[in-house]
């Protein structure tokens, strides 16, 4: 894989940062508001990165998907209160980003999380300067696994799709990369096991992005 790529694009949640405690709180707050049973931490964390209508369907059944607007309203209200404050960047991320920048690689983020919240977390941690493009949920019409966000990010970075690598922790990330025509590298810092990625083309599987600078460069 060495020297193949001219840009690296990251998913955010469970790839660069952990917002799982906030997501669990937001999901169960919204479920309670709809009069639905709370979901387990594990089941909620398995939905991280999905659009909220899909999250609701997986946690409460397809029969409740039609209540997605109401679910989203309650989620957003609680998210506005806690999401940024409760999100923690993984401790190895700053060194990994520095290593990639030393290799002169432009970096991007594509996530279903709102860009404004990603930027707030990165600003707090003084990491915003590492990224040349961030595409969040408010920047696209369709969420992952639709490839729109990745295609927008690649265009902003000014690199061909064949020379860009998407790094993520979930099967949704893998499918998004495949649909966008980008290579994909999986990290195991989320809730997806290594063998689950076998359904998709994967450049490599790493424990985390900590090892990324040693295997990506130009």
Short mmCIF file of C-alpha atoms in Angstrom, two decimals:
data_model
loop_
_atom_site.label_atom_id
_atom_site.label_comp_id
_atom_site.label_asym_id
_atom_site.label_seq_id
_atom_site.Cartn_x
_atom_site.Cartn_y
_atom_site.Cartn_z
CA UNK A 1 0.00 0.00 0.00
CA UNK A 2 2.95 2.32 0.48
CA UNK A 3 2.99 5.40 -1.83
CA UNK A 4 -0.33 4.59 -3.49
CA UNK A 5 -2.37 7.45 -2.10
CA UNK A 6 -2.31 11.22 -2.39
CA UNK A 7 -4.98 11.94 0.26
CA UNK A 8 -6.50 10.31 3.31
CA UNK A 9 -10.14 10.82 4.31
CA UNK A 10 -11.43 9.73 7.71
CA UNK A 11 -14.75 8.81 9.20
CA UNK A 12 -15.07 10.59 12.57
CA UNK A 13 -16.93 8.57 15.21
CA UNK A 14 -15.02 5.49 16.41
CA UNK A 15 -12.27 6.29 13.88
CA UNK A 16 -10.87 9.54 15.26
CA UNK A 17 -13.04 10.04 18.33
CA UNK A 18 -15.43 8.39 20.77
CA UNK A 19 -18.83 9.99 21.24
CA UNK A 20 -20.54 6.76 22.26
CA UNK A 21 -21.67 7.93 25.70
CA UNK A 22 -23.37 10.95 24.15
CA UNK A 23 -24.93 8.87 21.39
CA UNK A 24 -26.35 6.40 23.92
CA UNK A 25 -27.82 9.25 25.93
CA UNK A 26 -29.31 10.94 22.85
CA UNK A 27 -30.80 7.71 21.51
CA UNK A 28 -32.44 6.67 24.75
CA UNK A 29 -33.68 10.20 25.43
CA UNK A 30 -35.39 10.19 22.03
CA UNK A 31 -36.77 6.67 22.47
CA UNK A 32 -38.25 7.56 25.85
CA UNK A 33 -39.82 10.69 24.39
CA UNK A 34 -41.54 8.53 21.78
CA UNK A 35 -42.79 6.14 24.47
CA UNK A 36 -40.53 3.36 23.19
CA UNK A 37 -38.28 1.03 25.24
CA UNK A 38 -34.69 2.06 25.77
CA UNK A 39 -32.05 0.16 23.79
CA UNK A 40 -28.84 -1.37 25.10
CA UNK A 41 -25.57 0.51 24.93
CA UNK A 42 -24.21 -2.14 22.56
CA UNK A 43 -27.13 -1.96 20.13
CA UNK A 44 -26.99 1.83 20.06
CA UNK A 45 -23.24 1.91 19.52
CA UNK A 46 -23.63 -0.47 16.56
CA UNK A 47 -25.72 2.24 14.87
CA UNK A 48 -23.12 4.99 15.17
CA UNK A 49 -22.53 6.50 11.74
CA UNK A 50 -26.00 5.71 10.40
CA UNK A 51 -28.62 8.29 9.50
CA UNK A 52 -31.13 8.77 12.31
CA UNK A 53 -34.12 7.19 10.48
CA UNK A 54 -32.05 4.03 10.06
CA UNK A 55 -30.94 4.22 13.70
CA UNK A 56 -34.57 4.38 14.83
CA UNK A 57 -35.56 1.45 12.61
CA UNK A 58 -32.75 -0.72 13.94
CA UNK A 59 -33.40 0.14 17.58
CA UNK A 60 -37.20 0.14 17.58
CA UNK A 61 -38.21 -1.82 14.49
CA UNK A 62 -39.22 -0.90 10.96
CA UNK A 63 -42.74 -0.23 12.17
CA UNK A 64 -41.45 2.91 13.90
CA UNK A 65 -39.41 4.32 11.00
CA UNK A 66 -42.28 6.68 10.14
CA UNK A 67 -41.63 8.47 13.46
CA UNK A 68 -38.12 9.50 12.38
CA UNK A 69 -38.85 13.23 12.31
CA UNK A 70 -40.04 13.18 15.92
CA UNK A 71 -37.12 10.96 16.91
CA UNK A 72 -34.68 13.35 15.24
CA UNK A 73 -36.12 16.38 17.03
CA UNK A 74 -35.64 14.84 20.46
CA UNK A 75 -32.17 13.52 19.51
CA UNK A 76 -31.01 16.92 18.29
CA UNK A 77 -32.30 18.71 21.37
CA UNK A 78 -30.25 16.50 23.68
CA UNK A 79 -27.32 16.41 21.25
CA UNK A 80 -27.09 20.20 21.28
CA UNK A 81 -26.58 19.98 25.04
CA UNK A 82 -23.96 17.22 25.29
CA UNK A 83 -22.50 15.98 22.00
CA UNK A 84 -19.43 18.19 21.77
CA UNK A 85 -18.70 18.17 25.51
CA UNK A 86 -18.95 14.38 25.78
CA UNK A 87 -16.89 13.55 22.65
CA UNK A 88 -13.26 12.58 23.21
CA UNK A 89 -10.60 12.29 20.52
CA UNK A 90 -8.65 9.06 20.82
CA UNK A 91 -5.28 9.81 22.49
CA UNK A 92 -3.18 8.47 19.60
CA UNK A 93 -4.88 10.63 16.96
CA UNK A 94 -2.71 13.80 17.23
CA UNK A 95 0.50 11.87 16.58
CA UNK A 96 -1.09 9.99 13.68
CA UNK A 97 -2.29 13.21 12.06
CA UNK A 98 1.13 14.78 12.48
CA UNK A 99 2.75 11.74 10.89
CA UNK A 100 0.46 11.95 7.87
CA UNK A 101 1.01 15.69 7.46
CA UNK A 102 4.76 15.14 7.53
CA UNK A 103 4.19 12.96 4.47
CA UNK A 104 2.46 15.95 2.81
CA UNK A 105 -0.87 14.17 2.56
CA UNK A 106 -4.01 16.34 2.46
CA UNK A 107 -6.55 15.09 4.99
CA UNK A 108 -10.33 15.14 5.08
CA UNK A 109 -13.28 13.93 7.14
CA UNK A 110 -16.61 12.58 5.91
CA UNK A 111 -19.21 11.82 8.57
CA UNK A 112 -22.94 11.81 9.19
CA UNK A 113 -22.20 13.90 12.30
CA UNK A 114 -22.75 17.59 11.77
CA UNK A 115 -19.63 19.37 10.53
CA UNK A 116 -20.19 22.13 13.08
CA UNK A 117 -19.83 19.61 15.90
CA UNK A 118 -16.78 17.97 14.37
CA UNK A 119 -15.17 21.39 13.97
CA UNK A 120 -16.00 22.27 17.58
CA UNK A 121 -14.32 19.09 18.87
CA UNK A 122 -11.27 19.53 16.65
CA UNK A 123 -11.00 23.19 17.64
CA UNK A 124 -11.13 22.32 21.32
CA UNK A 125 -8.36 19.75 20.84
CA UNK A 126 -6.33 22.12 18.57
CA UNK A 127 -6.45 19.64 15.67
CA UNK A 128 -8.51 21.58 13.13
CA UNK A 129 -5.46 22.77 11.19
CA UNK A 130 -4.67 19.22 10.08
CA UNK A 131 -7.76 18.97 7.87
CA UNK A 132 -8.18 20.43 4.41
CA UNK A 133 -11.84 19.44 3.97
CA UNK A 134 -14.63 18.35 6.33
CA UNK A 135 -17.98 17.14 5.00
CA UNK A 136 -20.69 16.61 7.60
CA UNK A 137 -24.35 15.78 7.71
CA UNK A 138 -25.49 19.32 6.92
CA UNK A 139 -23.41 19.38 3.72
CA UNK A 140 -25.11 16.55 1.80
CA UNK A 141 -28.55 15.50 0.64
CA UNK A 142 -27.95 11.78 1.27
CA UNK A 143 -26.10 10.14 4.16
CA UNK A 144 -23.68 7.22 4.10
CA UNK A 145 -23.63 4.65 2.59
CA UNK A 146 -24.61 7.02 -0.21
CA UNK A 147 -21.27 8.15 -1.72
CA UNK A 148 -22.18 11.84 -2.00
CA UNK A 149 -20.10 13.00 0.98
CA UNK A 150 -16.97 11.16 -0.12
CA UNK A 151 -17.29 12.46 -3.67
CA UNK A 152 -17.67 16.02 -2.40
CA UNK A 153 -14.63 15.64 -0.15
CA UNK A 154 -12.43 14.19 -2.89
CA UNK A 155 -13.36 17.08 -5.15
CA UNK A 156 -12.50 19.61 -2.43
CA UNK A 157 -9.14 17.93 -1.82
CA UNK A 158 -8.40 18.03 -5.55
CA UNK A 159 -7.28 14.42 -5.93
CA UNK A 160 -8.57 11.63 -8.19
CA UNK A 161 -10.76 9.03 -6.50
CA UNK A 162 -8.22 6.36 -7.39
CA UNK A 163 -5.59 8.20 -5.32
CA UNK A 164 -7.69 8.73 -2.18
CA UNK A 165 -8.06 6.39 0.79
CA UNK A 166 -11.08 6.31 3.12
CA UNK A 167 -10.44 5.15 6.68
CA UNK A 168 -13.35 3.96 8.80
CA UNK A 169 -14.53 1.54 11.47
CA UNK A 170 -17.84 0.23 10.16
CA UNK A 171 -19.44 -1.74 7.36
CA UNK A 172 -21.29 1.43 6.42
CA UNK A 173 -17.91 3.10 5.87
CA UNK A 174 -16.71 0.17 3.77
CA UNK A 175 -19.83 0.25 1.60
CA UNK A 176 -19.57 4.03 1.20
CA UNK A 177 -16.00 3.75 -0.04
CA UNK A 178 -16.95 0.97 -2.45
CA UNK A 179 -19.85 2.96 -3.88
CA UNK A 180 -17.66 6.05 -4.25
CA UNK A 181 -14.85 4.13 -5.95
CA UNK A 182 -12.31 4.78 -3.19
CA UNK A 183 -9.97 2.35 -1.52
CA UNK A 184 -10.91 1.52 2.06
CA UNK A 185 -8.83 0.83 5.16
CA UNK A 186 -10.60 -0.57 8.21
CA UNK A 187 -9.78 0.19 11.83
CA UNK A 188 -10.99 -1.89 14.77
CA UNK A 189 -11.53 0.99 17.18
CA UNK A 190 -15.31 0.71 16.80
CA UNK A 191 -17.82 -2.11 17.23
CA UNK A 192 -17.14 -4.04 14.00
CA UNK A 193 -15.06 -7.23 14.15
CA UNK A 194 -12.29 -7.86 11.63
CA UNK A 195 -14.05 -10.80 9.96
CA UNK A 196 -17.11 -8.67 9.23
CA UNK A 197 -15.12 -6.61 6.75
CA UNK A 198 -14.54 -9.67 4.54
CA UNK A 199 -17.64 -8.78 2.50
CA UNK A 200 -15.87 -5.68 1.14
CA UNK A 201 -12.56 -4.91 -0.57
CA UNK A 202 -10.20 -3.68 2.14
CA UNK A 203 -6.65 -2.41 1.73
CA UNK A 204 -5.72 -3.35 5.28
CA UNK A 205 -7.19 -3.77 8.75
CA UNK A 206 -5.46 -1.93 11.59
CA UNK A 207 -6.19 -1.84 15.30
CA UNK A 208 -6.46 1.94 15.08
CA UNK A 209 -5.27 4.94 13.09
CA UNK A 210 -2.16 5.00 15.28
CA UNK A 211 -0.37 2.79 12.76
CA UNK A 212 -1.64 4.62 9.69
CA UNK A 213 1.41 6.84 9.02
CA UNK A 214 3.66 3.79 8.80
CA UNK A 215 1.57 2.16 6.08
CA UNK A 216 0.34 5.14 4.05
CA UNK A 217 2.50 7.69 2.31
CA UNK A 218 3.86 8.94 -0.95
#
